[in-house]
Rosetta silent file (secondary structure, phi, psi, omega in degrees, C-alpha in Angstrom):
SEQUENCE: MRLFVAVTLGEAIESEATAAIQRLKGLARHARWVPPANLHLTLHFLGDVAAERLPELKEALAPVGPAHEPLTLSIEGGGGFGAPSHPRVLWAGVGGDTKALGALQADVVDVLRPLGFEPEHRDYAAHLTLARSKVPRGDRELAECVRALRDAKWGETRVDRLVLFESLGGKYHPRAEFPLGKSPLPLGEG
SCORE:     score description
SCORE:     0.000 S_00000001
   1 L     0.000  111.258  161.057   98.861  107.018   72.012 S_00000001
   2 E   -92.181  102.941  175.963  102.186  105.196   73.429 S_00000001
   3 E  -119.756  170.925 -178.127  101.644  102.065   73.905 S_00000001
   4 E  -138.334  151.169 -166.992  103.381   98.562   75.597 S_00000001
   5 E  -100.120  148.625  176.851  102.001   95.187   76.321 S_00000001
   6 E  -161.148 -162.138  159.492  103.755   94.243   79.563 S_00000001
   7 E  -157.200  156.175 -162.340  102.765   92.226   82.489 S_00000001
   8 E  -116.040  166.905 -172.910  102.785   93.703   86.293 S_00000001
   9 L  -109.794   -9.208  166.933  104.500   92.057   89.659 S_00000001
  10 H    83.930  171.750 -152.315  102.064   92.840   92.436 S_00000001
  11 H   -64.587  -57.291 -177.597  102.114   94.853   95.599 S_00000001
  12 H   -19.676  -81.474 -170.515  104.827   91.857   97.053 S_00000001
  13 H   -57.549  -34.967 -167.551  107.867   92.447   94.313 S_00000001
  14 H   -70.952  -36.080  170.378  107.006   96.584   94.385 S_00000001
  15 H   -88.655   -4.702  175.476  107.200   96.796   97.799 S_00000001
  16 H   -61.877  -40.824 -114.659  110.691   94.401   98.156 S_00000001
  17 H  -110.914  -24.433  176.662  112.114   96.543   94.725 S_00000001
  18 H   -80.832  -33.600 -176.403  110.787  100.417   96.520 S_00000001
  19 H   -76.788  -29.639 -174.110  112.992   99.414  100.014 S_00000001
  20 H   -98.869   10.864  162.719  115.967   98.179   97.365 S_00000001
  21 H  -103.086  -24.200  169.654  115.694  101.460   95.255 S_00000001
  22 H   -59.818  -65.467 -175.989  115.791  103.622   98.063 S_00000001
  23 H   -79.702   31.315  158.273  118.930  102.101   99.060 S_00000001
  24 H  -106.613  -33.664  157.618  120.654  102.013   95.503 S_00000001
  25 H   -24.290  -33.609 -164.770  119.617  105.870   95.244 S_00000001
  26 L  -106.741   -5.707  169.147  122.415  106.776   97.393 S_00000001
  27 L   -67.063  -61.156 -150.377  125.010  104.571   95.027 S_00000001
  28 L  -119.969  106.283  150.374  123.695  106.390   91.522 S_00000001
  29 L   -76.128  -37.341  172.867  122.468  109.481   92.928 S_00000001
  30 L   -90.105    5.078 -176.430  122.114  110.617   89.162 S_00000001
  31 L   -68.305  143.672  142.999  120.629  107.889   87.596 S_00000001
  32 E   -53.640  139.939  167.395  116.517  108.332   86.564 S_00000001
  33 E  -127.492  168.248 -179.588  115.041  105.770   88.635 S_00000001
  34 L   -68.357   50.818  177.161  112.075  103.799   87.883 S_00000001
  35 L    18.463   86.267  160.859  108.705  105.022   90.087 S_00000001
  36 L   -18.922  -21.664  169.515  108.324  101.550   92.027 S_00000001
  37 L   -73.742  -29.127 -176.354  104.904  101.964   90.630 S_00000001
  38 L  -101.348  -42.294  176.950  105.603  101.696   87.014 S_00000001
  39 L    -7.328  102.681  168.566  107.868   97.995   87.767 S_00000001
  40 E  -142.581 -177.048 -169.127  106.307   95.847   84.621 S_00000001
  41 E  -133.644  131.211 -170.728  108.323   93.240   82.744 S_00000001
  42 L  -100.739  131.511  137.086  107.476   94.985   78.885 S_00000001
  43 L   -39.850  -75.661 -179.115  106.481   91.815   76.313 S_00000001
  44 L  -149.904  159.248  155.602  106.602   93.844   73.142 S_00000001
  45 E  -128.153  156.028 -151.307  106.145   97.912   73.015 S_00000001
  46 E  -102.591  -46.341  152.811  104.367   98.903   70.465 S_00000001
  47 E   111.782 -157.365 -171.089  105.789  102.963   70.469 S_00000001
  48 E   -44.721  135.438  175.196  103.321  106.170   69.010 S_00000001
  49 L  -160.249  116.162  170.570   99.783  104.164   67.681 S_00000001
  50 L   -35.273  117.089  175.132   96.773  106.150   66.511 S_00000001
  51 L   -72.074   26.686  175.042   93.955  105.740   69.056 S_00000001
  52 L  -122.226   37.925  150.470   91.403  104.340   66.806 S_00000001
  53 L   -78.053  -24.005 -171.167   93.781  101.623   66.591 S_00000001
  54 H   -64.588 -128.090  -99.074   92.390  100.179   70.070 S_00000001
  55 H  -126.865   49.825  159.095   90.542   98.287   69.340 S_00000001
  56 H   -69.235  -47.646 -145.000   92.238   96.051   66.471 S_00000001
  57 L   -81.777  -23.092 -132.502   95.175   96.091   69.505 S_00000001
  58 H   -97.823  -82.974  177.157   91.967   94.668   71.916 S_00000001
  59 H   -56.751   -0.796 -176.764   91.198   92.077   69.434 S_00000001
  60 H   -71.235 -100.710 -176.667   94.339   91.103   68.761 S_00000001
  61 H   -42.761   10.498  160.611   95.380   90.265   71.678 S_00000001
  62 L   -65.435  -19.281 -179.341   92.439   88.731   73.306 S_00000001
  63 L   -98.915   14.442 -179.026   92.568   85.382   72.437 S_00000001
  64 L   -74.243  -39.480 -170.108   96.427   85.153   73.783 S_00000001
  65 L   -46.444  -58.390 -159.884   95.524   84.954   77.804 S_00000001
  66 L   -63.110  -83.764  177.214   93.109   81.979   77.829 S_00000001
  67 L     9.804  -46.852 -149.958   96.492   80.147   75.912 S_00000001
  68 L  -127.212  119.500  160.978   98.465   80.927   78.567 S_00000001
  69 L  -102.534  171.536 -164.421   98.374   79.968   82.063 S_00000001
  70 L   -97.175  167.675 -159.067   99.604   82.195   84.659 S_00000001
  71 E  -102.050  168.968  163.091  102.996   81.573   85.849 S_00000001
  72 E  -138.732  134.347 -168.171  105.453   82.332   88.726 S_00000001
  73 E  -114.027 -167.268 -151.059  108.378   84.690   88.567 S_00000001
  74 E  -169.133  121.277 -159.174  111.201   85.463   90.703 S_00000001
  75 E  -118.937  111.280 -136.211  112.747   88.804   90.851 S_00000001
  76 E  -166.281  123.649 -176.848  116.256   87.956   91.852 S_00000001
  77 L    70.087 -156.213 -146.629  120.012   89.131   90.983 S_00000001
  78 L   173.986  140.599  176.251  121.052   91.983   88.570 S_00000001
  79 E  -169.021 -171.520 -150.688  123.117   93.473   85.858 S_00000001
  80 E  -136.641  110.014  112.799  123.664   96.675   83.759 S_00000001
  81 E   -18.633   97.352 -160.985  123.398   97.522   80.477 S_00000001
  82 L   108.624  161.911 -149.459  126.402   99.149   78.754 S_00000001
  83 L   -59.050  144.777  173.605  130.029   98.902   79.379 S_00000001
  84 L   -44.887  -89.206 -158.519  130.567   97.075   82.512 S_00000001
  85 L   -59.020   16.346  143.985  132.613  100.363   84.256 S_00000001
  86 L   160.396   97.372 -176.618  129.574  102.239   83.632 S_00000001
  87 L  -101.601  151.382 -172.772  126.178  101.324   82.141 S_00000001
  88 L   -80.629  -10.057  162.487  123.430  102.954   80.977 S_00000001
  89 E  -127.398  126.331 -179.829  120.503  101.070   82.159 S_00000001
  90 E   -59.814  106.190 -176.122  119.972   99.288   85.472 S_00000001
  91 E  -151.111  154.911  168.617  118.060   96.048   85.927 S_00000001
  92 E   -45.432   93.146  166.018  116.653   93.081   88.260 S_00000001
  93 L   -22.410 -137.271  -26.605  116.900   90.088   86.829 S_00000001
  94 L    35.352  119.420  176.030  113.987   86.968   86.238 S_00000001
  95 E  -129.241  170.849  161.538  113.567   83.969   87.636 S_00000001
  96 E    84.005 -130.862  179.197  111.332   81.144   88.074 S_00000001
  97 L   -88.820   85.480  171.648  108.640   80.230   84.744 S_00000001
  98 H  -110.486   -4.633  167.867  110.669   82.085   82.345 S_00000001
  99 H   -75.637  -41.596 -172.345  110.355   79.522   79.454 S_00000001
 100 H   -73.272  -27.892  162.651  106.587   79.876   79.817 S_00000001
 101 H   -47.262  -39.936  160.070  107.359   83.780   80.139 S_00000001
 102 H   -55.191  -97.696 -147.123  109.099   83.326   76.103 S_00000001
 103 H   -53.588    7.048  163.601  106.400   82.093   75.352 S_00000001
 104 H   -80.142  -44.078 -170.952  103.884   84.013   76.325 S_00000001
 105 L   -88.011  -38.639  152.941  105.702   87.120   75.072 S_00000001
 106 L   -32.241  -44.358 -177.886  106.521   85.075   71.557 S_00000001
 107 L   -74.228  -24.519 -137.211  102.611   84.995   71.335 S_00000001
 108 H  -125.028  -56.540  177.838  101.852   88.171   72.111 S_00000001
 109 H   -64.738  -18.673  164.857  104.460   89.485   69.134 S_00000001
 110 H   -50.180  -78.350  155.610  102.581   86.426   66.782 S_00000001
 111 H   -27.076  -67.109 -137.428   99.684   88.509   67.125 S_00000001
 112 H  -105.747  -23.662 -175.546  100.622   92.155   66.809 S_00000001
 113 L   -33.978  -77.672  162.917  103.312   91.246   63.768 S_00000001
 114 L   -19.272  -55.535  169.857  100.362   91.338   61.300 S_00000001
 115 L   -58.027   -1.450 -164.216   99.340   94.797   62.424 S_00000001
 116 L    60.807   49.852  161.448  102.604   96.113   61.715 S_00000001
 117 L  -127.609  132.909  167.247  104.299   96.001   65.179 S_00000001
 118 L  -133.317  123.317 -177.747  107.739   94.245   65.005 S_00000001
 119 L   -31.922  142.654  160.367  109.754   93.535   68.341 S_00000001
 120 L   -51.321  -72.975 -175.482  112.484   95.729   69.336 S_00000001
 121 L  -113.238 -153.337  -76.451  114.680   93.079   69.407 S_00000001
 122 L  -162.026  -73.902 -179.814  115.618   89.922   68.021 S_00000001
 123 L  -151.343  109.213  177.352  115.239   87.357   71.269 S_00000001
 124 L   -55.561  155.624 -172.736  113.703   88.600   74.542 S_00000001
 125 L  -144.632  115.190  165.839  115.491   88.581   77.862 S_00000001
 126 L   -85.313  151.424  166.099  113.134   89.418   80.495 S_00000001
 127 L  -163.438  142.871  167.936  114.236   91.902   82.647 S_00000001
 128 E   -81.635   93.160 -160.568  113.104   94.687   85.272 S_00000001
 129 E   -91.215  161.892 -148.394  114.809   97.808   84.567 S_00000001
 130 E  -153.990  -14.792  164.458  115.236  100.044   88.099 S_00000001
 131 E   170.084  164.718 -158.638  117.152  102.970   86.290 S_00000001
 132 E  -131.536  126.841  172.430  118.492  104.623   83.488 S_00000001
 133 L   -41.094  136.429  160.202  121.853  106.849   83.124 S_00000001
 134 L   -59.848  -41.454 -152.465  121.144  110.707   82.414 S_00000001
 135 L  -102.746  115.905 -143.631  123.841  110.581   80.400 S_00000001
 136 L   -79.354   14.933  168.031  124.160  108.630   76.890 S_00000001
 137 L  -112.832   22.236 -177.700  127.519  107.230   77.530 S_00000001
 138 L    72.260 -165.301 -160.692  126.753  105.871   81.204 S_00000001
 139 L  -143.792   97.995  163.048  126.941  106.416   84.655 S_00000001
 140 L   -26.673  -47.237  167.736  129.913  104.947   86.649 S_00000001
 141 L   -69.372  -26.784  172.605  127.779  104.661   90.010 S_00000001
 142 H   -61.618  -63.173 -150.918  125.589  102.154   88.319 S_00000001
 143 H   -68.827   -0.621  166.946  128.014   99.824   88.037 S_00000001
 144 H   -95.852  -27.570 -157.737  128.519  100.142   91.878 S_00000001
 145 H   -85.179  -55.687  161.634  124.402   99.330   92.136 S_00000001
 146 H   -19.840  -63.576  166.529  125.239   96.411   89.770 S_00000001
 147 H   -83.205   -0.672  146.131  127.313   94.685   92.409 S_00000001
 148 H   -87.512   50.636 -176.380  124.817   95.330   95.124 S_00000001
 149 L  -133.548  -40.518 -116.598  122.186   93.926   92.990 S_00000001
 150 L   -52.872  -69.330 -135.718  124.652   90.511   92.468 S_00000001
 151 L   -84.318   35.561  178.838  123.109   88.585   95.534 S_00000001
 152 L   -69.625  151.386  137.387  119.595   90.343   95.373 S_00000001
 153 E  -172.130  139.978  173.712  116.465   88.560   95.799 S_00000001
 154 E   -92.092   13.268 -164.307  113.382   89.628   95.956 S_00000001
 155 E    78.773  172.102 -173.867  110.268   87.091   95.823 S_00000001
 156 E  -108.824  167.075 -168.746  108.224   85.452   93.516 S_00000001
 157 E  -123.757  140.432  177.427  105.016   87.028   91.973 S_00000001
 158 E   -92.471  126.138  129.901  101.959   85.049   90.451 S_00000001
 159 E   -56.303   91.052 -178.096  101.579   86.335   86.763 S_00000001
 160 L  -132.412   16.203  151.169   97.647   86.054   85.506 S_00000001
 161 E  -171.088  165.135  153.674   97.263   88.665   82.854 S_00000001
 162 E   -59.892  127.285 -167.564   98.370   90.645   80.242 S_00000001
 163 E  -131.882  134.759  134.880   98.300   94.743   80.258 S_00000001
 164 E  -102.929   88.288 -176.730   98.035   97.027   77.528 S_00000001
 165 E   -44.843   97.907  139.328   99.791   99.876   78.799 S_00000001
 166 E   -81.858  147.909 -171.253   99.662  103.746   77.949 S_00000001
 167 E  -127.256  103.720  127.506  102.390  105.543   79.245 S_00000001
 168 L    16.966  -16.687 -174.502  101.485  109.133   80.110 S_00000001
 169 L   111.779   38.578  162.258  102.568  112.220   81.629 S_00000001
 170 L    67.295   -1.833 -171.477  105.620  109.668   82.883 S_00000001
 171 L  -126.180  164.513 -151.254  102.991  107.359   84.634 S_00000001
 172 E  -104.869  123.352 -163.917  101.824  103.790   83.186 S_00000001
 173 E  -127.537  122.783 -173.642   98.089  103.811   82.482 S_00000001
 174 E   -85.197  116.746  171.811   95.976  100.356   82.108 S_00000001
 175 E   -52.824  -67.740  171.406   94.148  100.491   78.366 S_00000001
 176 E  -162.553  141.715  121.646   92.547   96.851   78.648 S_00000001
 177 E   -12.288   94.536 -145.448   93.333   93.745   80.080 S_00000001
 178 E  -102.320   81.270 -179.561   94.225   90.194   78.827 S_00000001
 179 E   -61.045  178.095 -173.156   93.678   87.155   82.153 S_00000001
 180 L  -117.238  127.402  175.526   95.701   84.159   81.771 S_00000001
 181 L   110.088 -179.201  170.874   94.031   80.882   81.792 S_00000001
 182 L   -71.040  153.106  118.322   91.060   79.363   80.863 S_00000001
 183 L    -8.984  105.310 -169.242   87.834   81.067   81.775 S_00000001
 184 L   -63.389 -161.877  139.090   85.808   79.378   84.261 S_00000001
 185 L   -77.417  174.895 -174.206   82.845   78.028   83.105 S_00000001
 186 L   -64.970  153.660  108.821   79.005   79.228   84.328 S_00000001
 187 L     7.875  114.206  168.628   77.677   77.563   87.059 S_00000001
 188 L    61.563   30.617   77.149   76.321   74.287   86.055 S_00000001
 189 L    -9.865   23.643 -167.406   78.013   74.326   82.978 S_00000001
 190 L  -146.923    0.000    0.000   80.696   72.077   83.864 S_00000001
């Protein structure tokens, strides 16, 4: 199983992203665009994991959600990874409660590290990947998309859960969800 831990951004952001990607596709016709239904903020990429390890991953991640309150993020601006004249990756920026998002990401890393899952990068930089170049050296057309994203504002969203996803056949399938915040007490116990 190819797994990663992420937060999703909800229907309103997905709708804004769909419209923006349609406009941007005309600027970079040869890029590989992320389907809007697959948009998410990765907190930790785990890679290929044996299916038998799923229960231990769920057990490790279960206490992380209740330790963090839901947070509000905004999607705004954007940029590229790689050379400015021909980026390899096009991304939208993340604003709002990014400090809380960073703390959530750090806790996910901390509970998974003892299980042998090291983070890909030392410092977490939240971004929403929109497209990738089909060629390793980058795509000049994606640089035009970076300029088009400079003043973009796609709205705000409330993040209220962590999701353990499996990437399978180009689609992302939730394998476990962990609500953020304290669970409400049953009636009569408050």
